[in-house]
Amino acid sequence: MSSPTESRPVARPRLSRTTLLGIAGVVVCAMIWGTTWYAITLQLGTVPTIASIVWRFGLAAILLFIVSAVIRQPLKLTRAQHLAALGQGAFAFSVSYAFTYAAEGHVASAIVAVTFASLTFINLVLFRLAARQKAAAASWGGALLGLVGVAVLSGGEVLGAGFDRRAAMGVGLALIATTASAFGNFFAWRGQNAGSAAIPSTAWAMAYGTGLLIIFGLATGVKFHIDPTPAYVGSLLYLSIFGSVIAFGLYFTIARTIGYAMASYISALTPPIAMLVSVMFEGATFDWSALVGLALVLSGQLLLIRAPKS
């Protein structure tokens, strides 16, 4: 028999229900966003890009307004909150997605997905300059590693195409979309600081982004119509309901309840899922440079997740 003073192994604490739900949310969100890149390609063709984005985020905004009303979150925003939502909508749901859809018309969807890994570095620079936020050295190291990974993968794509103008244009458009997303994140942060709740502010941001695209479309002669084929309608519903309402709702719930460190795992899981989907459905092939670039991106994301948070 062991004596009362004999040391016993200490039982490891079980993961809390909140943490387990957070992990499940990360996996679901990564699966959704990892497949939306391919779903976007099904929107390209007979319907103008601007129109497709209007249908997607217009429907998503309506659904989010309904969700906000059901869960009794106030839809009324202050002037500062509306301005932040307008900025978020203009950059995150208007400019960014307009260039994202255009980029996918030039290169494989997985290339665009991995290019978005450079968003972390752009975020760090933007928030350092505009909000005077400081990040740990490990965060900068991880962001730079991811940036190098994007450069290797994108460079390999352009070189593999023999400096084809189409491939170079696709990568350039994806980088513009990524930069616009960073500005969208900045305005979302300003809205959060102004006290706006996640779901209503996102609904207003999508509505503002949709409205701006409608104005641009009318000014440039875009014909707003819908392709009634199952592929187009099915991808539109998937992108609106799963890719916009559910995924964004999950992301903000995870970030605000258990922290942005846990939510950052989404960025690490999305690129390989997008590449696998691209291989399966687009017939994409990736050489050693793409694999090296992906490995660098994932390594950078892991370093970011483990970095001390200010």
PDB file of C-alpha atoms in Angstrom:
ATOM      1  CA  MET A   1       0.000   0.000   0.000  1.00  0.00           C
ATOM      2  CA  SER A   2       1.244   3.481  -0.699  1.00  0.00           C
ATOM      3  CA  SER A   3       1.699   5.921   2.129  1.00  0.00           C
ATOM      4  CA  PRO A   4      -0.443   9.072   2.347  1.00  0.00           C
ATOM      5  CA  THR A   5       2.619  11.200   1.628  1.00  0.00           C
ATOM      6  CA  GLU A   6       3.658   9.250  -1.460  1.00  0.00           C
ATOM      7  CA  SER A   7       3.453  11.377  -4.573  1.00  0.00           C
ATOM      8  CA  ARG A   8       0.805  10.440  -7.042  1.00  0.00           C
ATOM      9  CA  PRO A   9       0.585  11.383 -10.716  1.00  0.00           C
ATOM     10  CA  VAL A  10      -1.334  14.599 -11.186  1.00  0.00           C
ATOM     11  CA  ALA A  11      -4.308  14.217 -13.482  1.00  0.00           C
ATOM     12  CA  ARG A  12      -4.235  16.561 -16.423  1.00  0.00           C
ATOM     13  CA  PRO A  13      -7.189  18.930 -16.484  1.00  0.00           C
ATOM     14  CA  ARG A  14      -9.749  18.148 -19.130  1.00  0.00           C
ATOM     15  CA  LEU A  15     -10.404  20.604 -21.885  1.00  0.00           C
ATOM     16  CA  SER A  16     -13.334  22.819 -21.042  1.00  0.00           C
ATOM     17  CA  ARG A  17     -16.526  22.628 -23.039  1.00  0.00           C
ATOM     18  CA  THR A  18     -15.867  26.131 -24.386  1.00  0.00           C
ATOM     19  CA  THR A  19     -12.422  25.089 -25.653  1.00  0.00           C
ATOM     20  CA  LEU A  20     -13.780  21.918 -27.272  1.00  0.00           C
ATOM     21  CA  LEU A  21     -16.531  23.888 -28.978  1.00  0.00           C
ATOM     22  CA  GLY A  22     -13.909  26.403 -30.099  1.00  0.00           C
ATOM     23  CA  ILE A  23     -11.754  23.664 -31.639  1.00  0.00           C
ATOM     24  CA  ALA A  24     -14.796  22.218 -33.408  1.00  0.00           C
ATOM     25  CA  GLY A  25     -15.664  25.686 -34.688  1.00  0.00           C
ATOM     26  CA  VAL A  26     -12.132  26.180 -36.018  1.00  0.00           C
ATOM     27  CA  VAL A  27     -12.284  22.890 -37.935  1.00  0.00           C
ATOM     28  CA  VAL A  28     -15.734  23.639 -39.385  1.00  0.00           C
ATOM     29  CA  CYS A  29     -14.768  27.193 -40.348  1.00  0.00           C
ATOM     30  CA  ALA A  30     -11.521  26.032 -41.995  1.00  0.00           C
ATOM     31  CA  MET A  31     -13.395  23.358 -43.962  1.00  0.00           C
ATOM     32  CA  ILE A  32     -15.922  25.921 -45.181  1.00  0.00           C
ATOM     33  CA  TRP A  33     -13.412  28.600 -46.149  1.00  0.00           C
ATOM     34  CA  GLY A  34     -11.071  25.981 -47.618  1.00  0.00           C
ATOM     35  CA  THR A  35     -13.817  24.996 -50.093  1.00  0.00           C
ATOM     36  CA  THR A  36     -15.267  28.432 -50.864  1.00  0.00           C
ATOM     37  CA  TRP A  37     -12.278  29.272 -53.071  1.00  0.00           C
ATOM     38  CA  TYR A  38     -13.369  26.557 -55.520  1.00  0.00           C
ATOM     39  CA  ALA A  39     -17.052  27.477 -55.171  1.00  0.00           C
ATOM     40  CA  ILE A  40     -16.156  30.969 -56.410  1.00  0.00           C
ATOM     41  CA  THR A  41     -14.946  29.487 -59.717  1.00  0.00           C
ATOM     42  CA  LEU A  42     -18.492  28.176 -60.316  1.00  0.00           C
ATOM     43  CA  GLN A  43     -19.686  31.801 -60.186  1.00  0.00           C
ATOM     44  CA  LEU A  44     -17.446  32.860 -63.066  1.00  0.00           C
ATOM     45  CA  GLY A  45     -18.789  32.910 -66.600  1.00  0.00           C
ATOM     46  CA  THR A  46     -22.213  34.083 -67.708  1.00  0.00           C
ATOM     47  CA  VAL A  47     -22.944  36.421 -64.777  1.00  0.00           C
ATOM     48  CA  PRO A  48     -20.772  39.555 -64.299  1.00  0.00           C
ATOM     49  CA  THR A  49     -18.456  39.291 -61.300  1.00  0.00           C
ATOM     50  CA  ILE A  50     -19.933  42.375 -59.624  1.00  0.00           C
ATOM     51  CA  ALA A  51     -23.430  40.934 -59.900  1.00  0.00           C
ATOM     52  CA  SER A  52     -22.370  37.614 -58.368  1.00  0.00           C
ATOM     53  CA  ILE A  53     -20.804  39.376 -55.373  1.00  0.00           C
ATOM     54  CA  VAL A  54     -23.932  41.529 -54.947  1.00  0.00           C
ATOM     55  CA  TRP A  55     -26.160  38.428 -54.850  1.00  0.00           C
ATOM     56  CA  ARG A  56     -23.813  36.696 -52.401  1.00  0.00           C
ATOM     57  CA  PHE A  57     -23.402  39.428 -49.805  1.00  0.00           C
ATOM     58  CA  GLY A  58     -26.851  40.901 -50.320  1.00  0.00           C
ATOM     59  CA  LEU A  59     -28.389  37.568 -49.343  1.00  0.00           C
ATOM     60  CA  ALA A  60     -25.865  37.097 -46.527  1.00  0.00           C
ATOM     61  CA  ALA A  61     -26.625  40.573 -45.120  1.00  0.00           C
ATOM     62  CA  ILE A  62     -30.363  39.864 -45.069  1.00  0.00           C
ATOM     63  CA  LEU A  63     -29.778  36.560 -43.271  1.00  0.00           C
ATOM     64  CA  LEU A  64     -27.479  38.197 -40.709  1.00  0.00           C
ATOM     65  CA  PHE A  65     -30.047  40.926 -40.027  1.00  0.00           C
ATOM     66  CA  ILE A  66     -32.611  38.168 -39.385  1.00  0.00           C
ATOM     67  CA  VAL A  67     -30.180  36.329 -37.102  1.00  0.00           C
ATOM     68  CA  SER A  68     -29.494  39.533 -35.171  1.00  0.00           C
ATOM     69  CA  ALA A  69     -33.216  40.072 -34.662  1.00  0.00           C
ATOM     70  CA  VAL A  70     -33.759  36.460 -33.551  1.00  0.00           C
ATOM     71  CA  ILE A  71     -30.953  36.567 -30.962  1.00  0.00           C
ATOM     72  CA  ARG A  72     -32.104  40.045 -29.899  1.00  0.00           C
ATOM     73  CA  GLN A  73     -28.941  41.958 -30.729  1.00  0.00           C
ATOM     74  CA  PRO A  74     -29.663  45.637 -31.484  1.00  0.00           C
ATOM     75  CA  LEU A  75     -29.398  46.572 -35.152  1.00  0.00           C
ATOM     76  CA  LYS A  76     -29.133  50.272 -34.383  1.00  0.00           C
ATOM     77  CA  LEU A  77     -25.555  51.564 -34.541  1.00  0.00           C
ATOM     78  CA  THR A  78     -24.010  54.846 -33.519  1.00  0.00           C
ATOM     79  CA  ARG A  79     -22.487  57.204 -36.088  1.00  0.00           C
ATOM     80  CA  ALA A  80     -18.974  55.949 -35.285  1.00  0.00           C
ATOM     81  CA  GLN A  81     -20.098  52.330 -35.558  1.00  0.00           C
ATOM     82  CA  HIS A  82     -21.801  52.983 -38.912  1.00  0.00           C
ATOM     83  CA  LEU A  83     -18.663  54.662 -40.272  1.00  0.00           C
ATOM     84  CA  ALA A  84     -16.575  51.678 -39.188  1.00  0.00           C
ATOM     85  CA  ALA A  85     -19.067  49.277 -40.803  1.00  0.00           C
ATOM     86  CA  LEU A  86     -18.971  51.371 -43.994  1.00  0.00           C
ATOM     87  CA  GLY A  87     -15.182  51.158 -44.115  1.00  0.00           C
ATOM     88  CA  GLN A  88     -15.259  47.422 -43.397  1.00  0.00           C
ATOM     89  CA  GLY A  89     -17.861  46.855 -46.107  1.00  0.00           C
ATOM     90  CA  ALA A  90     -16.015  48.961 -48.673  1.00  0.00           C
ATOM     91  CA  PHE A  91     -12.729  47.098 -48.254  1.00  0.00           C
ATOM     92  CA  ALA A  92     -13.586  43.604 -46.947  1.00  0.00           C
ATOM     93  CA  PHE A  93     -16.797  42.853 -48.855  1.00  0.00           C
ATOM     94  CA  SER A  94     -16.503  45.120 -51.890  1.00  0.00           C
ATOM     95  CA  VAL A  95     -12.958  45.808 -53.084  1.00  0.00           C
ATOM     96  CA  SER A  96     -11.410  42.621 -51.683  1.00  0.00           C
ATOM     97  CA  TYR A  97     -13.944  40.221 -53.153  1.00  0.00           C
ATOM     98  CA  ALA A  98     -14.119  42.036 -56.483  1.00  0.00           C
ATOM     99  CA  PHE A  99     -10.372  41.433 -56.920  1.00  0.00           C
ATOM    100  CA  THR A 100     -10.620  37.908 -55.446  1.00  0.00           C
ATOM    101  CA  TYR A 101     -13.196  36.839 -58.029  1.00  0.00           C
ATOM    102  CA  ALA A 102     -11.127  38.480 -60.771  1.00  0.00           C
ATOM    103  CA  ALA A 103      -7.969  36.708 -59.583  1.00  0.00           C
ATOM    104  CA  GLU A 104      -9.658  33.308 -59.733  1.00  0.00           C
ATOM    105  CA  GLY A 105     -10.393  33.939 -63.380  1.00  0.00           C
ATOM    106  CA  HIS A 106      -6.620  33.910 -64.010  1.00  0.00           C
ATOM    107  CA  VAL A 107      -5.090  31.319 -61.670  1.00  0.00           C
ATOM    108  CA  ALA A 108      -6.160  28.208 -59.740  1.00  0.00           C
ATOM    109  CA  SER A 109      -8.298  28.935 -56.682  1.00  0.00           C
ATOM    110  CA  ALA A 110      -5.674  27.398 -54.368  1.00  0.00           C
ATOM    111  CA  ILE A 111      -3.091  29.977 -55.471  1.00  0.00           C
ATOM    112  CA  VAL A 112      -5.442  32.769 -54.409  1.00  0.00           C
ATOM    113  CA  ALA A 113      -6.147  30.996 -51.099  1.00  0.00           C
ATOM    114  CA  VAL A 114      -2.469  30.647 -50.212  1.00  0.00           C
ATOM    115  CA  THR A 115      -1.753  34.226 -51.314  1.00  0.00           C
ATOM    116  CA  PHE A 116      -4.133  35.354 -48.577  1.00  0.00           C
ATOM    117  CA  ALA A 117      -1.633  33.962 -46.047  1.00  0.00           C
ATOM    118  CA  SER A 118       0.267  37.228 -46.565  1.00  0.00           C
ATOM    119  CA  LEU A 119      -2.665  38.964 -44.846  1.00  0.00           C
ATOM    120  CA  THR A 120      -1.045  38.444 -41.440  1.00  0.00           C
ATOM    121  CA  PHE A 121       2.062  40.431 -42.388  1.00  0.00           C
ATOM    122  CA  ILE A 122       0.017  43.222 -43.957  1.00  0.00           C
ATOM    123  CA  ASN A 123      -2.164  43.314 -40.832  1.00  0.00           C
ATOM    124  CA  LEU A 124       0.881  43.701 -38.577  1.00  0.00           C
ATOM    125  CA  VAL A 125       2.264  46.564 -40.667  1.00  0.00           C
ATOM    126  CA  LEU A 126      -1.098  48.328 -40.964  1.00  0.00           C
ATOM    127  CA  PHE A 127      -1.968  48.085 -37.271  1.00  0.00           C
ATOM    128  CA  ARG A 128       1.552  49.169 -36.314  1.00  0.00           C
ATOM    129  CA  LEU A 129       1.345  52.286 -38.493  1.00  0.00           C
ATOM    130  CA  ALA A 130      -2.319  53.199 -38.023  1.00  0.00           C
ATOM    131  CA  ALA A 131      -3.023  52.041 -34.467  1.00  0.00           C
ATOM    132  CA  ARG A 132       0.491  52.008 -32.960  1.00  0.00           C
ATOM    133  CA  GLN A 133      -0.004  48.381 -31.937  1.00  0.00           C
ATOM    134  CA  LYS A 134       3.138  46.425 -31.118  1.00  0.00           C
ATOM    135  CA  ALA A 135       3.569  42.715 -31.811  1.00  0.00           C
ATOM    136  CA  ALA A 136       6.060  40.209 -30.441  1.00  0.00           C
ATOM    137  CA  ALA A 137       9.196  39.449 -32.469  1.00  0.00           C
ATOM    138  CA  ALA A 138       7.922  35.905 -33.011  1.00  0.00           C
ATOM    139  CA  SER A 139       4.763  37.318 -34.596  1.00  0.00           C
ATOM    140  CA  TRP A 140       6.824  39.328 -37.089  1.00  0.00           C
ATOM    141  CA  GLY A 141       8.988  36.274 -37.751  1.00  0.00           C
ATOM    142  CA  GLY A 142       5.967  34.099 -38.430  1.00  0.00           C
ATOM    143  CA  ALA A 143       4.374  36.726 -40.665  1.00  0.00           C
ATOM    144  CA  LEU A 144       7.585  37.154 -42.663  1.00  0.00           C
ATOM    145  CA  LEU A 145       7.937  33.380 -43.003  1.00  0.00           C
ATOM    146  CA  GLY A 146       4.420  33.224 -44.378  1.00  0.00           C
ATOM    147  CA  LEU A 147       5.184  36.091 -46.753  1.00  0.00           C
ATOM    148  CA  VAL A 148       8.238  34.236 -48.068  1.00  0.00           C
ATOM    149  CA  GLY A 149       6.071  31.140 -48.533  1.00  0.00           C
ATOM    150  CA  VAL A 150       3.559  33.133 -50.578  1.00  0.00           C
ATOM    151  CA  ALA A 151       6.406  34.568 -52.675  1.00  0.00           C
ATOM    152  CA  VAL A 152       7.846  31.100 -53.341  1.00  0.00           C
ATOM    153  CA  LEU A 153       4.477  29.616 -54.304  1.00  0.00           C
ATOM    154  CA  SER A 154       3.374  32.606 -56.393  1.00  0.00           C
ATOM    155  CA  GLY A 155       6.783  32.900 -58.039  1.00  0.00           C
ATOM    156  CA  GLY A 156       6.716  29.211 -58.908  1.00  0.00           C
ATOM    157  CA  GLU A 157       3.255  29.640 -60.436  1.00  0.00           C
ATOM    158  CA  VAL A 158       4.405  32.537 -62.628  1.00  0.00           C
ATOM    159  CA  LEU A 159       7.679  30.827 -63.608  1.00  0.00           C
ATOM    160  CA  GLY A 160       5.850  27.582 -64.333  1.00  0.00           C
ATOM    161  CA  ALA A 161       3.619  29.467 -66.733  1.00  0.00           C
ATOM    162  CA  GLY A 162       6.680  30.872 -68.494  1.00  0.00           C
ATOM    163  CA  PHE A 163       6.116  34.403 -67.187  1.00  0.00           C
ATOM    164  CA  ASP A 164       2.635  34.178 -68.628  1.00  0.00           C
ATOM    165  CA  ARG A 165       0.826  37.506 -68.272  1.00  0.00           C
ATOM    166  CA  ARG A 166      -2.350  35.755 -67.159  1.00  0.00           C
ATOM    167  CA  ALA A 167      -0.636  34.050 -64.200  1.00  0.00           C
ATOM    168  CA  ALA A 168       1.165  37.224 -63.151  1.00  0.00           C
ATOM    169  CA  MET A 169      -2.094  39.170 -63.344  1.00  0.00           C
ATOM    170  CA  GLY A 170      -3.850  36.570 -61.178  1.00  0.00           C
ATOM    171  CA  VAL A 171      -1.212  36.769 -58.448  1.00  0.00           C
ATOM    172  CA  GLY A 172      -1.242  40.583 -58.579  1.00  0.00           C
ATOM    173  CA  LEU A 173      -5.027  40.738 -58.269  1.00  0.00           C
ATOM    174  CA  ALA A 174      -4.906  38.322 -55.315  1.00  0.00           C
ATOM    175  CA  LEU A 175      -2.358  40.526 -53.528  1.00  0.00           C
ATOM    176  CA  ILE A 176      -4.576  43.601 -54.030  1.00  0.00           C
ATOM    177  CA  ALA A 177      -7.516  41.638 -52.610  1.00  0.00           C
ATOM    178  CA  THR A 178      -5.428  40.628 -49.602  1.00  0.00           C
ATOM    179  CA  THR A 179      -4.371  44.220 -48.936  1.00  0.00           C
ATOM    180  CA  ALA A 180      -8.001  45.368 -49.111  1.00  0.00           C
ATOM    181  CA  SER A 181      -8.934  42.663 -46.591  1.00  0.00           C
ATOM    182  CA  ALA A 182      -6.331  44.056 -44.181  1.00  0.00           C
ATOM    183  CA  PHE A 183      -7.991  47.479 -44.343  1.00  0.00           C
ATOM    184  CA  GLY A 184     -11.337  45.754 -43.812  1.00  0.00           C
ATOM    185  CA  ASN A 185      -9.934  44.151 -40.659  1.00  0.00           C
ATOM    186  CA  PHE A 186      -8.755  47.546 -39.443  1.00  0.00           C
ATOM    187  CA  PHE A 187     -12.232  49.056 -39.785  1.00  0.00           C
ATOM    188  CA  ALA A 188     -13.774  45.969 -38.138  1.00  0.00           C
ATOM    189  CA  TRP A 189     -11.393  46.554 -35.212  1.00  0.00           C
ATOM    190  CA  ARG A 190     -12.479  50.188 -35.048  1.00  0.00           C
ATOM    191  CA  GLY A 191     -16.093  49.096 -34.933  1.00  0.00           C
ATOM    192  CA  GLN A 192     -15.331  46.674 -32.117  1.00  0.00           C
ATOM    193  CA  ASN A 193     -13.578  49.461 -30.181  1.00  0.00           C
ATOM    194  CA  ALA A 194     -16.642  51.643 -30.739  1.00  0.00           C
ATOM    195  CA  GLY A 195     -18.710  48.972 -28.976  1.00  0.00           C
ATOM    196  CA  SER A 196     -20.563  47.383 -31.885  1.00  0.00           C
ATOM    197  CA  ALA A 197     -21.604  43.727 -31.570  1.00  0.00           C
ATOM    198  CA  ALA A 198     -20.126  41.237 -34.045  1.00  0.00           C
ATOM    199  CA  ILE A 199     -23.227  40.002 -35.885  1.00  0.00           C
ATOM    200  CA  PRO A 200     -25.080  43.329 -36.399  1.00  0.00           C
ATOM    201  CA  SER A 201     -21.899  45.189 -37.416  1.00  0.00           C
ATOM    202  CA  THR A 202     -21.021  42.439 -39.915  1.00  0.00           C
ATOM    203  CA  ALA A 203     -24.551  42.563 -41.321  1.00  0.00           C
ATOM    204  CA  TRP A 204     -24.300  46.322 -41.817  1.00  0.00           C
ATOM    205  CA  ALA A 205     -20.795  45.963 -43.328  1.00  0.00           C
ATOM    206  CA  MET A 206     -22.069  43.418 -45.867  1.00  0.00           C
ATOM    207  CA  ALA A 207     -25.035  45.668 -46.642  1.00  0.00           C
ATOM    208  CA  TYR A 208     -22.775  48.672 -47.187  1.00  0.00           C
ATOM    209  CA  GLY A 209     -20.400  46.631 -49.354  1.00  0.00           C
ATOM    210  CA  THR A 210     -23.331  45.362 -51.421  1.00  0.00           C
ATOM    211  CA  GLY A 211     -24.707  48.880 -51.849  1.00  0.00           C
ATOM    212  CA  LEU A 212     -21.362  50.237 -53.029  1.00  0.00           C
ATOM    213  CA  LEU A 213     -21.055  47.435 -55.589  1.00  0.00           C
ATOM    214  CA  ILE A 214     -24.583  48.126 -56.859  1.00  0.00           C
ATOM    215  CA  ILE A 215     -23.707  51.805 -57.362  1.00  0.00           C
ATOM    216  CA  PHE A 216     -20.488  50.851 -59.167  1.00  0.00           C
ATOM    217  CA  GLY A 217     -22.317  48.293 -61.284  1.00  0.00           C
ATOM    218  CA  LEU A 218     -25.034  50.729 -62.345  1.00  0.00           C
ATOM    219  CA  ALA A 219     -22.425  53.367 -63.176  1.00  0.00           C
ATOM    220  CA  THR A 220     -20.421  50.965 -65.347  1.00  0.00           C
ATOM    221  CA  GLY A 221     -23.334  49.275 -67.102  1.00  0.00           C
ATOM    222  CA  VAL A 222     -23.220  45.914 -65.332  1.00  0.00           C
ATOM    223  CA  LYS A 223     -26.235  43.730 -66.121  1.00  0.00           C
ATOM    224  CA  PHE A 224     -27.617  42.248 -62.923  1.00  0.00           C
ATOM    225  CA  HIS A 225     -29.021  38.817 -63.676  1.00  0.00           C
ATOM    226  CA  ILE A 226     -28.745  35.279 -62.282  1.00  0.00           C
ATOM    227  CA  ASP A 227     -27.684  32.108 -64.052  1.00  0.00           C
ATOM    228  CA  PRO A 228     -30.462  29.591 -63.255  1.00  0.00           C
ATOM    229  CA  THR A 229     -28.188  26.550 -63.641  1.00  0.00           C
ATOM    230  CA  PRO A 230     -27.826  24.245 -60.605  1.00  0.00           C
ATOM    231  CA  ALA A 231     -24.056  24.880 -60.438  1.00  0.00           C
ATOM    232  CA  TYR A 232     -24.451  28.653 -60.200  1.00  0.00           C
ATOM    233  CA  VAL A 233     -27.438  28.695 -57.838  1.00  0.00           C
ATOM    234  CA  GLY A 234     -25.927  25.966 -55.647  1.00  0.00           C
ATOM    235  CA  SER A 235     -22.574  27.747 -55.359  1.00  0.00           C
ATOM    236  CA  LEU A 236     -24.338  31.056 -54.643  1.00  0.00           C
ATOM    237  CA  LEU A 237     -26.322  29.531 -51.766  1.00  0.00           C
ATOM    238  CA  TYR A 238     -23.209  27.794 -50.419  1.00  0.00           C
ATOM    239  CA  LEU A 239     -21.128  30.976 -50.548  1.00  0.00           C
ATOM    240  CA  SER A 240     -23.889  33.093 -48.991  1.00  0.00           C
ATOM    241  CA  ILE A 241     -25.089  30.748 -46.249  1.00  0.00           C
ATOM    242  CA  PHE A 242     -21.992  28.729 -45.388  1.00  0.00           C
ATOM    243  CA  GLY A 243     -19.122  30.881 -46.665  1.00  0.00           C
ATOM    244  CA  SER A 244     -20.505  34.192 -45.400  1.00  0.00           C
ATOM    245  CA  VAL A 245     -23.152  33.814 -42.677  1.00  0.00           C
ATOM    246  CA  ILE A 246     -21.984  30.645 -40.884  1.00  0.00           C
ATOM    247  CA  ALA A 247     -18.222  31.009 -41.392  1.00  0.00           C
ATOM    248  CA  PHE A 248     -18.050  34.679 -40.400  1.00  0.00           C
ATOM    249  CA  GLY A 249     -20.394  34.036 -37.486  1.00  0.00           C
ATOM    250  CA  LEU A 250     -18.209  31.175 -36.266  1.00  0.00           C
ATOM    251  CA  TYR A 251     -15.015  33.167 -36.684  1.00  0.00           C
ATOM    252  CA  PHE A 252     -16.165  36.157 -34.675  1.00  0.00           C
ATOM    253  CA  THR A 253     -17.703  33.918 -32.011  1.00  0.00           C
ATOM    254  CA  ILE A 254     -14.419  32.018 -31.607  1.00  0.00           C
ATOM    255  CA  ALA A 255     -12.325  35.187 -31.584  1.00  0.00           C
ATOM    256  CA  ARG A 256     -14.472  36.963 -29.010  1.00  0.00           C
ATOM    257  CA  THR A 257     -15.009  34.022 -26.646  1.00  0.00           C
ATOM    258  CA  ILE A 258     -11.724  32.119 -26.506  1.00  0.00           C
ATOM    259  CA  GLY A 259      -9.334  34.551 -28.186  1.00  0.00           C
ATOM    260  CA  TYR A 260      -7.782  35.307 -31.545  1.00  0.00           C
ATOM    261  CA  ALA A 261      -4.947  32.823 -30.889  1.00  0.00           C
ATOM    262  CA  MET A 262      -7.375  29.932 -31.253  1.00  0.00           C
ATOM    263  CA  ALA A 263      -9.085  31.559 -34.227  1.00  0.00           C
ATOM    264  CA  SER A 264      -5.680  31.879 -35.944  1.00  0.00           C
ATOM    265  CA  TYR A 265      -5.629  28.119 -36.503  1.00  0.00           C
ATOM    266  CA  ILE A 266      -8.149  28.707 -39.301  1.00  0.00           C
ATOM    267  CA  SER A 267      -5.446  30.437 -41.342  1.00  0.00           C
ATOM    268  CA  ALA A 268      -3.143  27.448 -40.894  1.00  0.00           C
ATOM    269  CA  LEU A 269      -5.748  24.880 -41.948  1.00  0.00           C
ATOM    270  CA  THR A 270      -7.352  26.648 -44.921  1.00  0.00           C
ATOM    271  CA  PRO A 271      -4.497  26.613 -47.541  1.00  0.00           C
ATOM    272  CA  PRO A 272      -3.925  22.810 -47.620  1.00  0.00           C
ATOM    273  CA  ILE A 273      -7.688  22.211 -47.824  1.00  0.00           C
ATOM    274  CA  ALA A 274      -7.959  24.687 -50.702  1.00  0.00           C
ATOM    275  CA  MET A 275      -5.049  23.017 -52.526  1.00  0.00           C
ATOM    276  CA  LEU A 276      -6.574  19.547 -52.100  1.00  0.00           C
ATOM    277  CA  VAL A 277      -9.942  20.757 -53.409  1.00  0.00           C
ATOM    278  CA  SER A 278      -8.208  22.447 -56.356  1.00  0.00           C
ATOM    279  CA  VAL A 279      -6.413  19.213 -57.248  1.00  0.00           C
ATOM    280  CA  MET A 280      -9.613  17.163 -56.997  1.00  0.00           C
ATOM    281  CA  PHE A 281     -12.006  19.447 -58.872  1.00  0.00           C
ATOM    282  CA  GLU A 282      -9.892  21.810 -60.987  1.00  0.00           C
ATOM    283  CA  GLY A 283      -7.244  19.303 -62.054  1.00  0.00           C
ATOM    284  CA  ALA A 284      -4.563  21.580 -60.653  1.00  0.00           C
ATOM    285  CA  THR A 285      -1.020  20.266 -60.326  1.00  0.00           C
ATOM    286  CA  PHE A 286       1.604  21.691 -57.988  1.00  0.00           C
ATOM    287  CA  ASP A 287       5.361  21.289 -58.255  1.00  0.00           C
ATOM    288  CA  TRP A 288       8.009  21.333 -55.533  1.00  0.00           C
ATOM    289  CA  SER A 289       7.931  25.141 -55.243  1.00  0.00           C
ATOM    290  CA  ALA A 290       4.238  25.036 -54.311  1.00  0.00           C
ATOM    291  CA  LEU A 291       4.898  22.417 -51.627  1.00  0.00           C
ATOM    292  CA  VAL A 292       7.842  24.416 -50.253  1.00  0.00           C
ATOM    293  CA  GLY A 293       5.745  27.585 -50.263  1.00  0.00           C
ATOM    294  CA  LEU A 294       2.886  25.819 -48.446  1.00  0.00           C
ATOM    295  CA  ALA A 295       5.297  24.414 -45.851  1.00  0.00           C
ATOM    296  CA  LEU A 296       6.686  27.910 -45.199  1.00  0.00           C
ATOM    297  CA  VAL A 297       3.179  29.351 -44.877  1.00  0.00           C
ATOM    298  CA  LEU A 298       2.129  26.668 -42.373  1.00  0.00           C
ATOM    299  CA  SER A 299       5.353  27.081 -40.396  1.00  0.00           C
ATOM    300  CA  GLY A 300       4.782  30.814 -40.223  1.00  0.00           C
ATOM    301  CA  GLN A 301       1.202  30.318 -39.039  1.00  0.00           C
ATOM    302  CA  LEU A 302       2.308  27.918 -36.293  1.00  0.00           C
ATOM    303  CA  LEU A 303       4.961  30.391 -35.149  1.00  0.00           C
ATOM    304  CA  LEU A 304       2.328  33.129 -35.059  1.00  0.00           C
ATOM    305  CA  ILE A 305      -0.034  31.018 -32.984  1.00  0.00           C
ATOM    306  CA  ARG A 306       2.699  30.248 -30.438  1.00  0.00           C
ATOM    307  CA  ALA A 307       3.906  33.858 -30.281  1.00  0.00           C
ATOM    308  CA  PRO A 308       3.174  35.878 -27.095  1.00  0.00           C
ATOM    309  CA  LYS A 309       0.075  38.019 -27.467  1.00  0.00           C
ATOM    310  CA  SER A 310       0.278  41.694 -26.550  1.00  0.00           C
TER     311      SER A 310
END
